Coordinates of C-alpha atoms and ligand atoms in Angstrom, one line a residue:
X150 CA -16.2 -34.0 30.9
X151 CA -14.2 -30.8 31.7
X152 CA -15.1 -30.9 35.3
X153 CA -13.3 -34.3 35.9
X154 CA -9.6 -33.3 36.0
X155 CA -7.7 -34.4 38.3
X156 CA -4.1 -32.8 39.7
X157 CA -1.4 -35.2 38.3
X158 CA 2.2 -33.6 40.2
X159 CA 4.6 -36.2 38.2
X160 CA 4.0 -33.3 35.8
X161 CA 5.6 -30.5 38.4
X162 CA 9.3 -30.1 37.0
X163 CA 7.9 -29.9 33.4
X164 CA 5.2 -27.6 34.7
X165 CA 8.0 -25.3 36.0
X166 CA 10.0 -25.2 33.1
X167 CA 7.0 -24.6 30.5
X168 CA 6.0 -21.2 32.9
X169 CA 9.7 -19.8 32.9
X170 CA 9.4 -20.3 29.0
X171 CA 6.4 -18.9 28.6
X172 CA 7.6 -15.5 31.4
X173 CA 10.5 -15.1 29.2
X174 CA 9.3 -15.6 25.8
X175 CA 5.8 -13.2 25.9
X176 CA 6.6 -11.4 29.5
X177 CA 3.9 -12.6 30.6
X178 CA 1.9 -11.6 34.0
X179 CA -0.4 -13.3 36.1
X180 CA -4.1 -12.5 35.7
X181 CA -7.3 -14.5 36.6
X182 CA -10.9 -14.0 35.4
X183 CA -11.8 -11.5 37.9
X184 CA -9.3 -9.1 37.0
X185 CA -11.8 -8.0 34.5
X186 CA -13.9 -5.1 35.0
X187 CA -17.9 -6.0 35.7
X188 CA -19.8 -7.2 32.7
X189 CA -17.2 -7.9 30.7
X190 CA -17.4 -10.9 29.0
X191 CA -16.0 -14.2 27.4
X192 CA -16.7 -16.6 24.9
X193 CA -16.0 -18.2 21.8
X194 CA -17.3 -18.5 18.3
X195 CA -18.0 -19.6 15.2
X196 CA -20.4 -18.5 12.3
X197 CA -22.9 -20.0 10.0
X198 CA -21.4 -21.9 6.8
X199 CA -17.9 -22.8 8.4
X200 CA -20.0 -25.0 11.4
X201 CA -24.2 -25.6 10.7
X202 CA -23.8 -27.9 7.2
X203 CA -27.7 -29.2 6.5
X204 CA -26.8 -27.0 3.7
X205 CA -29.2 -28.3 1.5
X206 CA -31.5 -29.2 3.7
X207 CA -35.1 -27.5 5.4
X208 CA -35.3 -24.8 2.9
X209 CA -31.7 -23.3 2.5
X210 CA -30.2 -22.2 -0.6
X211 CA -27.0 -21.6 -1.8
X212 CA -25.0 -18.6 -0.6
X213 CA -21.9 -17.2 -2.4
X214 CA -19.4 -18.9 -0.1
X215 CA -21.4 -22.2 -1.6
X216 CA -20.9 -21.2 -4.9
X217 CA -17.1 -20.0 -4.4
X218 CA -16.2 -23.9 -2.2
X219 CA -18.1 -25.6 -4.3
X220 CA -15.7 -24.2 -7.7
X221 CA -13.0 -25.8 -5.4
X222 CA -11.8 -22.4 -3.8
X223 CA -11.8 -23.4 -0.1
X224 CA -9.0 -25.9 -0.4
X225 CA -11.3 -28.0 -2.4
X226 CA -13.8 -28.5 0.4
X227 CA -17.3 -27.1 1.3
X228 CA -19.4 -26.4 4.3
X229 CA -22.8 -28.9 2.7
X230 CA -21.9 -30.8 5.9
X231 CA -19.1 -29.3 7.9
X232 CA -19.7 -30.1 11.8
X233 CA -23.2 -30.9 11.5
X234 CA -24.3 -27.7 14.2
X235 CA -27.4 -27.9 12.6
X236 CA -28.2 -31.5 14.0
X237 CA -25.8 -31.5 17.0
X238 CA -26.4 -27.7 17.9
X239 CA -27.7 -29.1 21.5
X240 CA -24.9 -31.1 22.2
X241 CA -22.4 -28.3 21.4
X242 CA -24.2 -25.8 23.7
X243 CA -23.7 -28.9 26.5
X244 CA -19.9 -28.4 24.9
X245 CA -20.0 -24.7 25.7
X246 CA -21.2 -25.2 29.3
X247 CA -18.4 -27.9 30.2
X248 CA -16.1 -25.2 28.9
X249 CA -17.9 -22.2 30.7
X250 CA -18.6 -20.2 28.4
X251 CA -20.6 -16.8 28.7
X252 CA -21.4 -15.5 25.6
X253 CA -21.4 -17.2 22.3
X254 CA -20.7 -15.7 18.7
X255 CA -22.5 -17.4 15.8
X256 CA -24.0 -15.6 12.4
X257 CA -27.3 -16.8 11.0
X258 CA -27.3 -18.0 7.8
X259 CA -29.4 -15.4 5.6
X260 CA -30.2 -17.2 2.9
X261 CA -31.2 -19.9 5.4
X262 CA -33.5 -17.7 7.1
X263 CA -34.7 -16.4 3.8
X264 CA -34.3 -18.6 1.2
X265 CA -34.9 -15.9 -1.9
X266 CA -32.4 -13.3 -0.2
X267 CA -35.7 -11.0 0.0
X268 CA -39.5 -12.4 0.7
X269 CA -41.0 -14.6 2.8
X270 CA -39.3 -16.4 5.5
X271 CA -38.3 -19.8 6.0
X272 CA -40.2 -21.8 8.9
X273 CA -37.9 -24.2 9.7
X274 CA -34.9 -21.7 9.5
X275 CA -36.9 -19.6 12.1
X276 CA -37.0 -22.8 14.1
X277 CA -33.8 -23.7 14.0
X278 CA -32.6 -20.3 15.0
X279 CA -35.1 -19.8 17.5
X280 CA -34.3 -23.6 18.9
X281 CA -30.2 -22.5 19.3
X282 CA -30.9 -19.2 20.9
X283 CA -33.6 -20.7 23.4
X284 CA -31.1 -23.5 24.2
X285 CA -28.2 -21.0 24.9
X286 CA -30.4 -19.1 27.1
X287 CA -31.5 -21.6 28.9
X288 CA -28.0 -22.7 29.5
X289 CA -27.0 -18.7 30.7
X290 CA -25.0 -18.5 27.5
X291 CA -25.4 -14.9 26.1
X292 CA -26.1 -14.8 22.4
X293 CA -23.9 -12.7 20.0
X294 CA -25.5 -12.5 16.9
X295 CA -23.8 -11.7 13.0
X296 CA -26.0 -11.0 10.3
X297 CA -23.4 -10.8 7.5
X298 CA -20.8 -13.2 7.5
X299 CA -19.5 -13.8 4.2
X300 CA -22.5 -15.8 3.1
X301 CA -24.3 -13.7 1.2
X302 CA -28.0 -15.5 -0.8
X303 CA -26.5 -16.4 -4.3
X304 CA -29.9 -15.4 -5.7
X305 CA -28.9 -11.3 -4.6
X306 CA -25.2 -11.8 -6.3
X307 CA -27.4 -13.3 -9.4
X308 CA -30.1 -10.7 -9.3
X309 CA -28.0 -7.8 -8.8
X310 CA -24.5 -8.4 -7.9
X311 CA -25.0 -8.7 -4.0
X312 CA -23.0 -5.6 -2.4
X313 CA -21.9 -3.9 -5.2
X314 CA -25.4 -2.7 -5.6
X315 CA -27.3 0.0 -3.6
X316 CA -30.3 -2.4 -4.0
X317 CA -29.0 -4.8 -1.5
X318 CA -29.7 -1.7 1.2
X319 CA -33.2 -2.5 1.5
X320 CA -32.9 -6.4 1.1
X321 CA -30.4 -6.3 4.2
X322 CA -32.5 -3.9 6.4
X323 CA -35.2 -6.2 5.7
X324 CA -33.5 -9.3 6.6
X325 CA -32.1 -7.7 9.8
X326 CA -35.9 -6.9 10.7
X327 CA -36.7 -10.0 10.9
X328 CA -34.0 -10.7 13.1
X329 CA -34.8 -7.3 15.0
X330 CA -38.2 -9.0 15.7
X331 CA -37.9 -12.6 16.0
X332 CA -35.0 -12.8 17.9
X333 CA -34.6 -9.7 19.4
X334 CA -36.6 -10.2 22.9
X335 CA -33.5 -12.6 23.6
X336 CA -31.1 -11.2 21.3
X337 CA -28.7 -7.9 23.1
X338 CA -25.2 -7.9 20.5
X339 CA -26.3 -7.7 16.9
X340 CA -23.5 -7.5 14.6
X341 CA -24.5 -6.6 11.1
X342 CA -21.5 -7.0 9.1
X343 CA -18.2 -8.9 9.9
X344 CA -14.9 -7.6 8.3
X345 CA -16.1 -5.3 5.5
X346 CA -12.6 -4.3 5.1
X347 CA -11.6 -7.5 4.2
X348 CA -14.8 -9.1 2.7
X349 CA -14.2 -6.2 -0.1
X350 CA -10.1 -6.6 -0.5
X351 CA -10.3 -10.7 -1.0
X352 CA -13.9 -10.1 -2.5
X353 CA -13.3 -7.9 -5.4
X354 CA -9.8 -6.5 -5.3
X355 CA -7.8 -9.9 -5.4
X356 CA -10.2 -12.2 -5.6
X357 CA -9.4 -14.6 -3.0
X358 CA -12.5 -14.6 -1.1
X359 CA -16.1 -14.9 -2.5
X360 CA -17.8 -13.3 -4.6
X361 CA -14.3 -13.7 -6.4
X362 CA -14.3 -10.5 -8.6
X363 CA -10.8 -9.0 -9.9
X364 CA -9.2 -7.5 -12.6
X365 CA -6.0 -8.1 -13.9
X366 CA -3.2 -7.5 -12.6
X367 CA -4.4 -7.6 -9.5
X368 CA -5.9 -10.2 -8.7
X369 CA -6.1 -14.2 -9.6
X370 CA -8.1 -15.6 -12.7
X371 CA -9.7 -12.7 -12.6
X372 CA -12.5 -12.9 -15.3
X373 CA -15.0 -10.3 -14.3
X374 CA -15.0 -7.2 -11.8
X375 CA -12.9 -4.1 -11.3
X376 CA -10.3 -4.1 -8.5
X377 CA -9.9 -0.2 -8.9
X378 CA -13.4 0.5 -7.7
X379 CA -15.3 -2.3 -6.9
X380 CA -13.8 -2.7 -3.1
X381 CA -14.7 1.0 -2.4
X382 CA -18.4 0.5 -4.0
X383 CA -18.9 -2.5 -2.4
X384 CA -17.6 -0.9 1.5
X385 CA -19.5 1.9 0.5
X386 CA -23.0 -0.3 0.3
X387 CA -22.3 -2.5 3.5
X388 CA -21.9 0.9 5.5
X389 CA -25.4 2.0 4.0
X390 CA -26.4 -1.5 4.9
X391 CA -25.6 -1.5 8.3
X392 CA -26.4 2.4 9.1
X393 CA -30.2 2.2 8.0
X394 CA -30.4 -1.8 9.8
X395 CA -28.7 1.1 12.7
X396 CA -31.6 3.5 11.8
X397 CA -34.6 1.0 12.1
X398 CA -33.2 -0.6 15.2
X399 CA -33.1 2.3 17.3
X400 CA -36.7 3.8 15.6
X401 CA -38.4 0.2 16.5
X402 CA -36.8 -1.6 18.4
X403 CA -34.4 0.2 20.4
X404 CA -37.2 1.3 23.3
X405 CA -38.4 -2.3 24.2
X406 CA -35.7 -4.4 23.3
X407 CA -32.7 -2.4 24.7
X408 CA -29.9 -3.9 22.5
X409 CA -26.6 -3.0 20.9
X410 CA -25.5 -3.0 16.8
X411 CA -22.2 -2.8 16.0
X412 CA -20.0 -3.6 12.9
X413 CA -17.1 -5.7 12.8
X414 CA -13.3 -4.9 11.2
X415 CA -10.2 -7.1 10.5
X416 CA -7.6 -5.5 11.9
X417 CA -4.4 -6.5 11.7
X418 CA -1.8 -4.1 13.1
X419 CA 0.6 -2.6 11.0
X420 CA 4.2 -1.9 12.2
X421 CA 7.0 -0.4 10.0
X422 CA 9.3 -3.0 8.2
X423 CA 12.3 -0.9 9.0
X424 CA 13.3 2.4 11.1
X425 CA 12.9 3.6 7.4
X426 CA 11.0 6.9 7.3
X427 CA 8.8 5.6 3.9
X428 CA 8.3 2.2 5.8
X429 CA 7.2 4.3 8.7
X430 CA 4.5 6.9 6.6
X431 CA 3.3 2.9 4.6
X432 CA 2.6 1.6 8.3
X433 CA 0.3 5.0 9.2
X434 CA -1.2 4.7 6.3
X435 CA -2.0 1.2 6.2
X436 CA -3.8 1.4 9.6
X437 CA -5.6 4.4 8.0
X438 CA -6.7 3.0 5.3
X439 CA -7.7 -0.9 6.8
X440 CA -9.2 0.9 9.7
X441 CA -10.0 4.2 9.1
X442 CA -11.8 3.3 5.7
X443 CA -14.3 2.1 8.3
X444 CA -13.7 4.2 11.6
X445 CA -13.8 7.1 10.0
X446 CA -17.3 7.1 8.1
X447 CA -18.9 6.0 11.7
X448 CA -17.3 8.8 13.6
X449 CA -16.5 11.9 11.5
X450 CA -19.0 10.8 8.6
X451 CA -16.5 10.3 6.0
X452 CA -13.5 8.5 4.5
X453 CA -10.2 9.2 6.1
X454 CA -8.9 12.7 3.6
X455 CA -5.6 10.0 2.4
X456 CA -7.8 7.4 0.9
X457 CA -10.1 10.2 -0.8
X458 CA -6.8 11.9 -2.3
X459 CA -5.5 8.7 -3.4
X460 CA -8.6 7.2 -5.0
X461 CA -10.1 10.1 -6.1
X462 CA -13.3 9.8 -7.7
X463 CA -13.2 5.2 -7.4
X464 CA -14.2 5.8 -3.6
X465 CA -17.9 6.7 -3.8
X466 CA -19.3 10.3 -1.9
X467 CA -21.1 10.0 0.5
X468 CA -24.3 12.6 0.4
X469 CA -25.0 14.5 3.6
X470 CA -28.0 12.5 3.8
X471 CA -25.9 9.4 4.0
X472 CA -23.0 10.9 5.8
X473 CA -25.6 11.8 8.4
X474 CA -27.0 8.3 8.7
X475 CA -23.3 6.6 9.1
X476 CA -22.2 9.0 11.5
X477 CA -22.7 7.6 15.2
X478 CA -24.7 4.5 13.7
X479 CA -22.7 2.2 15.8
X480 CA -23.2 1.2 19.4
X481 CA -19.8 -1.3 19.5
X482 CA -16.8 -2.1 17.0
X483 CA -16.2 -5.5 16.7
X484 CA -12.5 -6.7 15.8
X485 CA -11.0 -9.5 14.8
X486 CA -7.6 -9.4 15.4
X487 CA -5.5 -12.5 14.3
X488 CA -1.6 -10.9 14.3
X489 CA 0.7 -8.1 13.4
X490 CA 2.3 -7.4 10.1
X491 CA 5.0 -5.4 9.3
X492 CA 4.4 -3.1 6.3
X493 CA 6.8 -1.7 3.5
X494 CA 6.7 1.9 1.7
X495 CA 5.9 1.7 -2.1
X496 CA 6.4 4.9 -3.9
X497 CA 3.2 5.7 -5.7
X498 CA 5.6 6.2 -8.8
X499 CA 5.9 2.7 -9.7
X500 CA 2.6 2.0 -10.7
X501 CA 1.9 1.4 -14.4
X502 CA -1.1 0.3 -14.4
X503 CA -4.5 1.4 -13.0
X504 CA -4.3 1.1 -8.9
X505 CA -6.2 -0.9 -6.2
X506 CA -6.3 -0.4 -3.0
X507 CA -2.6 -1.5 -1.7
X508 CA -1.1 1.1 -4.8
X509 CA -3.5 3.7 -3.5
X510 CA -2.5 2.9 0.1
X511 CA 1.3 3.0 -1.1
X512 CA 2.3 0.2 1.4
X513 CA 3.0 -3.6 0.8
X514 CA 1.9 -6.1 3.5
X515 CA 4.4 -9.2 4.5
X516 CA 1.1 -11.2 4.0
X517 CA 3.0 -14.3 4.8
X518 CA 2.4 -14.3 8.1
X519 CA -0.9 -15.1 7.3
X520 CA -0.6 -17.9 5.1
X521 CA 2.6 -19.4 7.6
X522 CA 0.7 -22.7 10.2
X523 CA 0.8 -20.6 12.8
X524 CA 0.6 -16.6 13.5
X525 CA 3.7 -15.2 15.2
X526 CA 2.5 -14.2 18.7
X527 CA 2.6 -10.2 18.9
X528 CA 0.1 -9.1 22.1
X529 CA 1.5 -5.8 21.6
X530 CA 0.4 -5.4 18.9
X531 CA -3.4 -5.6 20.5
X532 CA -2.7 -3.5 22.7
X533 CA -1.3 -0.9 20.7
X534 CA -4.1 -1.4 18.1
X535 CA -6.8 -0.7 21.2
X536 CA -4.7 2.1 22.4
X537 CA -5.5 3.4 18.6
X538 CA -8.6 2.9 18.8
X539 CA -9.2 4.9 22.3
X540 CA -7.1 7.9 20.7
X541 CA -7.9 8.5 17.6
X542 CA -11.7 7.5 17.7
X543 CA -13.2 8.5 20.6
X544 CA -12.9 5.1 22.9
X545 CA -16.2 3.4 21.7
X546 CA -17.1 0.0 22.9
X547 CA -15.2 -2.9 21.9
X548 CA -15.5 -6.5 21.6
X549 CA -12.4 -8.6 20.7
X550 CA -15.0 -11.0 18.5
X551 CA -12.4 -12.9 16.5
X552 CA -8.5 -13.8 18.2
X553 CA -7.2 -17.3 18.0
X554 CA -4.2 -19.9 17.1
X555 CA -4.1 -21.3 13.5
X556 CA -2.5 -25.3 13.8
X557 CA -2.8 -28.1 11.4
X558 CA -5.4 -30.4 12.0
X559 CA -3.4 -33.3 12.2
X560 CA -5.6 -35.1 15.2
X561 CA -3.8 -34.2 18.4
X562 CA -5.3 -32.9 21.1
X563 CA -2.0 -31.4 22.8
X564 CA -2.3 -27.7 21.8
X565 CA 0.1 -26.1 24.1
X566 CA 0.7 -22.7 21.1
X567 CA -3.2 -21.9 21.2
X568 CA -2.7 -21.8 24.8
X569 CA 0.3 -20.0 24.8
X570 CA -1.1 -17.6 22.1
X571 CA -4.3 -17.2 24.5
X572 CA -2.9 -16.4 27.4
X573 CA -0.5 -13.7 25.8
X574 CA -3.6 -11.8 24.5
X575 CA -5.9 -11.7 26.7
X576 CA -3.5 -10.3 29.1
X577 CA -2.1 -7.6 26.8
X578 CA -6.3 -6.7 26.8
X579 CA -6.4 -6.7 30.4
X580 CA -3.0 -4.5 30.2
X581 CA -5.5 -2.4 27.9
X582 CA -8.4 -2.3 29.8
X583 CA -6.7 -1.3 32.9
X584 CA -4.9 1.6 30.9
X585 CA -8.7 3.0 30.2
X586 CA -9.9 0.9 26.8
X587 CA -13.2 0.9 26.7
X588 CA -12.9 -3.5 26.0
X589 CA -16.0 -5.3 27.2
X590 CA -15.6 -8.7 25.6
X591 CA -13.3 -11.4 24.1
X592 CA -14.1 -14.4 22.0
X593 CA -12.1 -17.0 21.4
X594 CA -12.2 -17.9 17.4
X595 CA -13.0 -20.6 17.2
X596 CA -15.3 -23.1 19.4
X597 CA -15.1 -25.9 16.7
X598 CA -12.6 -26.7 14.0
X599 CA -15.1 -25.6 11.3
X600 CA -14.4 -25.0 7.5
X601 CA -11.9 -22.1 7.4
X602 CA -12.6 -19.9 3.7
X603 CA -8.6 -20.0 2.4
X604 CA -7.4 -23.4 4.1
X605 CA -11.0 -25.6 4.2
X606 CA -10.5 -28.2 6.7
X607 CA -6.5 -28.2 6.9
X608 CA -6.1 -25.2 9.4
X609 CA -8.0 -25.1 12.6
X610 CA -8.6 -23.3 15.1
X611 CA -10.8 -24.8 17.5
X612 CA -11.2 -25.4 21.5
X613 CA -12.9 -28.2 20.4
X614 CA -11.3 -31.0 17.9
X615 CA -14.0 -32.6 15.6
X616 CA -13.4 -35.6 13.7
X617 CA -14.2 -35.4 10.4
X618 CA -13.6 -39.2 9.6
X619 CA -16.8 -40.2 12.3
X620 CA -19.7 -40.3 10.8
X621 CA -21.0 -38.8 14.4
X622 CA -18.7 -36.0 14.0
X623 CA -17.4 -36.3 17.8
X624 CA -15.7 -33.5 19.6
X625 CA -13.1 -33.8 21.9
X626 CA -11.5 -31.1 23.9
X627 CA -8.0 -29.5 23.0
X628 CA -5.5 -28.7 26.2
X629 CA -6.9 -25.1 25.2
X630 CA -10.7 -26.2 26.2
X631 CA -9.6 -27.1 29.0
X632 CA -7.0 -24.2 30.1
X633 CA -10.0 -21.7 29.0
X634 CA -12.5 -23.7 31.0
X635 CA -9.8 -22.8 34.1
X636 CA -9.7 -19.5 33.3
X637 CA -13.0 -18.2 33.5
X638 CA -13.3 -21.1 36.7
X639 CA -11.3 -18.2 38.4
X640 CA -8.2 -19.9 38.4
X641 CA -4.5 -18.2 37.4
X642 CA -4.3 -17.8 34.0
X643 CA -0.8 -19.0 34.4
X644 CA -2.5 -22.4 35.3
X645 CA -0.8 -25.5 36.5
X646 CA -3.8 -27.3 36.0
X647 CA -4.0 -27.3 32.5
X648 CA -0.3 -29.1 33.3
X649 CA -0.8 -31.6 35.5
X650 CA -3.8 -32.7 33.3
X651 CA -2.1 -33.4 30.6
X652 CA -1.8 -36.9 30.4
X653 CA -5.6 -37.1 31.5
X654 CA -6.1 -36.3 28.3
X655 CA -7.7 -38.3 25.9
X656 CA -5.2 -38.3 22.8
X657 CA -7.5 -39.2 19.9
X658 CA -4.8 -39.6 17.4
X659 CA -1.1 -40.0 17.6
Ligands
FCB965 C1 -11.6 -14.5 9.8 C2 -13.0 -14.9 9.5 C3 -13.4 -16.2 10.3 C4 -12.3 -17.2 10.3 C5 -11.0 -16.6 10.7 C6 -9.8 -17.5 10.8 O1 -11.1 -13.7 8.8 O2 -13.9 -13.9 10.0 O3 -14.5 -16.7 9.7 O4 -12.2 -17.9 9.1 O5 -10.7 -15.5 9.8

């Protein structure tokens, strides 16, 4: 469908004007596909509950993100049938071929896998997995694999209270075995855990996210949990998690299967408010704290010495046992990197109460920017977030695994600011690249509108537009499919094709 575009030039003069926009609003260079170092790679994403629904069906049981959309905390909708992946997962590889794609990001569904959180495994959720991966081989689509996204088995939170327990090491390192040796002959990039940064701030600080756990005043309707410790415990445990998954891989699996692990972070970057010195010490410590909570345990084996004097004994110790295990247990960060937020100083004094993790970090985030329809477009802010990265940690391996436009679904096709938002970024990682980052992939987020956690179906972000009121479920390409199906063709990413197509396109909905 992609391939069939044809060059329309009644669209030249507003071709021209759009590019001279575009150079003067982001400064924007031209750049193709093979600019890139070799083996870097491209793709796009999505993961488990927000796209494969059949949530019901073949075996699977409920995971907490069920439990927390089905209480009406996803904007009132729920993933039991979101865009049907689980049936159409054939067509939407053909989808990711029309579009080019090289590598694809996905997360299995655990408690799909293995319905009990722990125990035997499901057939048909082997199947189906097995099915998706063969079929994105077989199309030369490298597989990207999550473990951890979100979705943990509702019969762990029940039995134990999921990550807040050091149980859930051993259920997890089983469950990524049978990954390790199912999947992993075809498998390369494992990811065990995707934004455990944020996954324990909206999990059990404010509550936003599942499991939902808070206490007041921190969070909202907060009826059980402790925001003062329980993010810490709960970071603490998925870094366990991941290091002895880590451990196992490399003992078993490491010699014959010759794959990566790496763990994922949400990382915003945070810029000073003002030129004011305490707004200036809040942004430092606010990139310390999101990433170095994490950063820091994998490279020095321990938490960054702020966050321990602030939280004192709430953040958890690690033994030298453990410290031993986290240290060097990853092969690749993964980062999903949305915006940049600026960040204001908050004197420590002016807490009453008992502190979370913003009064220990002293800093207040202009969160708006997240809620707003769309993210302001910052690629600086990537690339000084990378540059970071390179300095203060040793330039590891990255993958950009999460970095797209937020719109309103609101049925058109014509998505000129995901473009714009696209091309802005993935130069300012080529700008990185070629000043020595150690970058060696970017995925798109996301392939499909899917069910987003905060927004349900009302934000999207997809290449690919899917229409919720078909009872197929059809997808139909954005402008952006087809500008990124351009883009890794070779051509400019400043691409007049994407242009003079436009009125090729089919517009589904006015
Ligand atoms: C990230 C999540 C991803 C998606 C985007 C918009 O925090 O990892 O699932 O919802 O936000």
């Amino acid at each position: 469908m992609l391939q069939n575009l044809k060059p329309n030039f009644c669209f030249l003069p507003l071709i021209i004007s759009v590019q001279c926009l575009l150079v003067i609003v982001f400064g924007i260079d031209h750049y193709n596909r093979g600019d890139f170092p070799p083996g870097f790679v491209f793709g796009a994403g999505t993961s488990a509950y927000q796209v494969e629904g059949a949530a019901f069906e073949d075996g699977r049981t409920p995971s907490i993100w069920d439990t927390f959309a089905h209480a009406g905390f996803s904007g009132g909708a729920n993933g039991d049938i979101a865009c049907d992946l689980y049936h159409k997962y054939k067509n939407d590889v053909q989808l990711m071929v029309d579009i080019g794609l090289e590598a694809y990001r996905f997360s299995i569904s655990w408690s799909r896998l293995i319905p009990g959180g722990t125990g035997p495994v499901n057939p048909k959720g082997l199947q189906f997995y097995n099915n998706y991966i063969d079929e994105l081989i077989s199309h030369g689509i490298q597989p990207h694999v999550t473990l951890f996204h979100s979705d943990l088995p509702q019969a762990l939170e029940d039995e134990y209270g999921g990550w807040l327990s050091r149980k859930i090491v051993k259920d997890f390192t089983a469950y990524a075995e049978v990954c390790f040796k199912e999947f992993g002959d075809r498998v390369m990039y494992w990811t065990t855990i995707n934004e455990a940064n944020v996954y324990a701030i909206g999990g059990y600080d404010n509550g936003f996210t599942p499991p939902g756990r808070c206490s007041p005043p921190f969070g909202v309707n907060c009826s059980r949990g402790n925001s003062s410790t329980e993010p810490y415990m709960a970071v603490h445990n998925m870094l366990l998690a991941h290091s002895s998954a880590m451990k196992l891989y490399r003992r078993n699996y490491k010699s014959t299967q010759h794959g990566f692990v790496g763990f994922n972070i949400y990382s915003m970057w945070c810029v000073p408010y003002t030129n004011a010195s305490a707004d200036v010490i809040a942004a430092q410590r606010a990139n310390e704290f999101f990433i170095g909570w994490i950063m820091n345990p994998f490279i020095f084996g321990d938490y960054p010495s702020i966050m321990k004097k602030a939280a004192g004994k709430r953040i958890p110790t690690f033994t030298k046992y453990e410290a031993k295990l986290v240290k060097g247990s990853v092969d690749f960060i993964g980062l999903n990197h949305y915006t940049t937020v600026s960040v204001k100083g908050r004197p420590s004094s002016i807490e009453k109460h008992s502190k979370d993790f913003n009064a220990d970090m002293e800093a207040d985030f202009s969160l708006a920017v997240l809620a707003a329809d769309q993210y302001p477009v910052i690629p600086s802010g990537l690339y000084e977030l990378l540059e970071y990265l390179k300095e203060a940690y040793g330039n590891l391996p990255i993958y950009i695994q999460e970095n797209g436009q937020k719109s309103l679904r609101n049925g058109t096709l014509n998505d000129m600011p995901r473009i714009e938002y696209l091309h802005a970024y993935i130069g300012s990682i080529l700008d990185a690249v070629r000043n020595g980052s150690n970058t060696r992939g970017y995925f798109v987020w996301s392939f499909l509108d899917g069910l987003e956690l905060l927004g349900g179906y009302v934000p999207s972000y997809g290449l690919y537009y899917v229409d919720l009121d078909d009872k197929e479920l059809r997808r139909y390409p954005k402008h952006s499919a087809y500008w990124y199906a351009n883009f890794l063709k070779g051509k400019s990413s400043r691409n007049d094709a994407i242009f003079q197509a436009a009125d090729k396109l089919p517009i589904y909905k006015s």
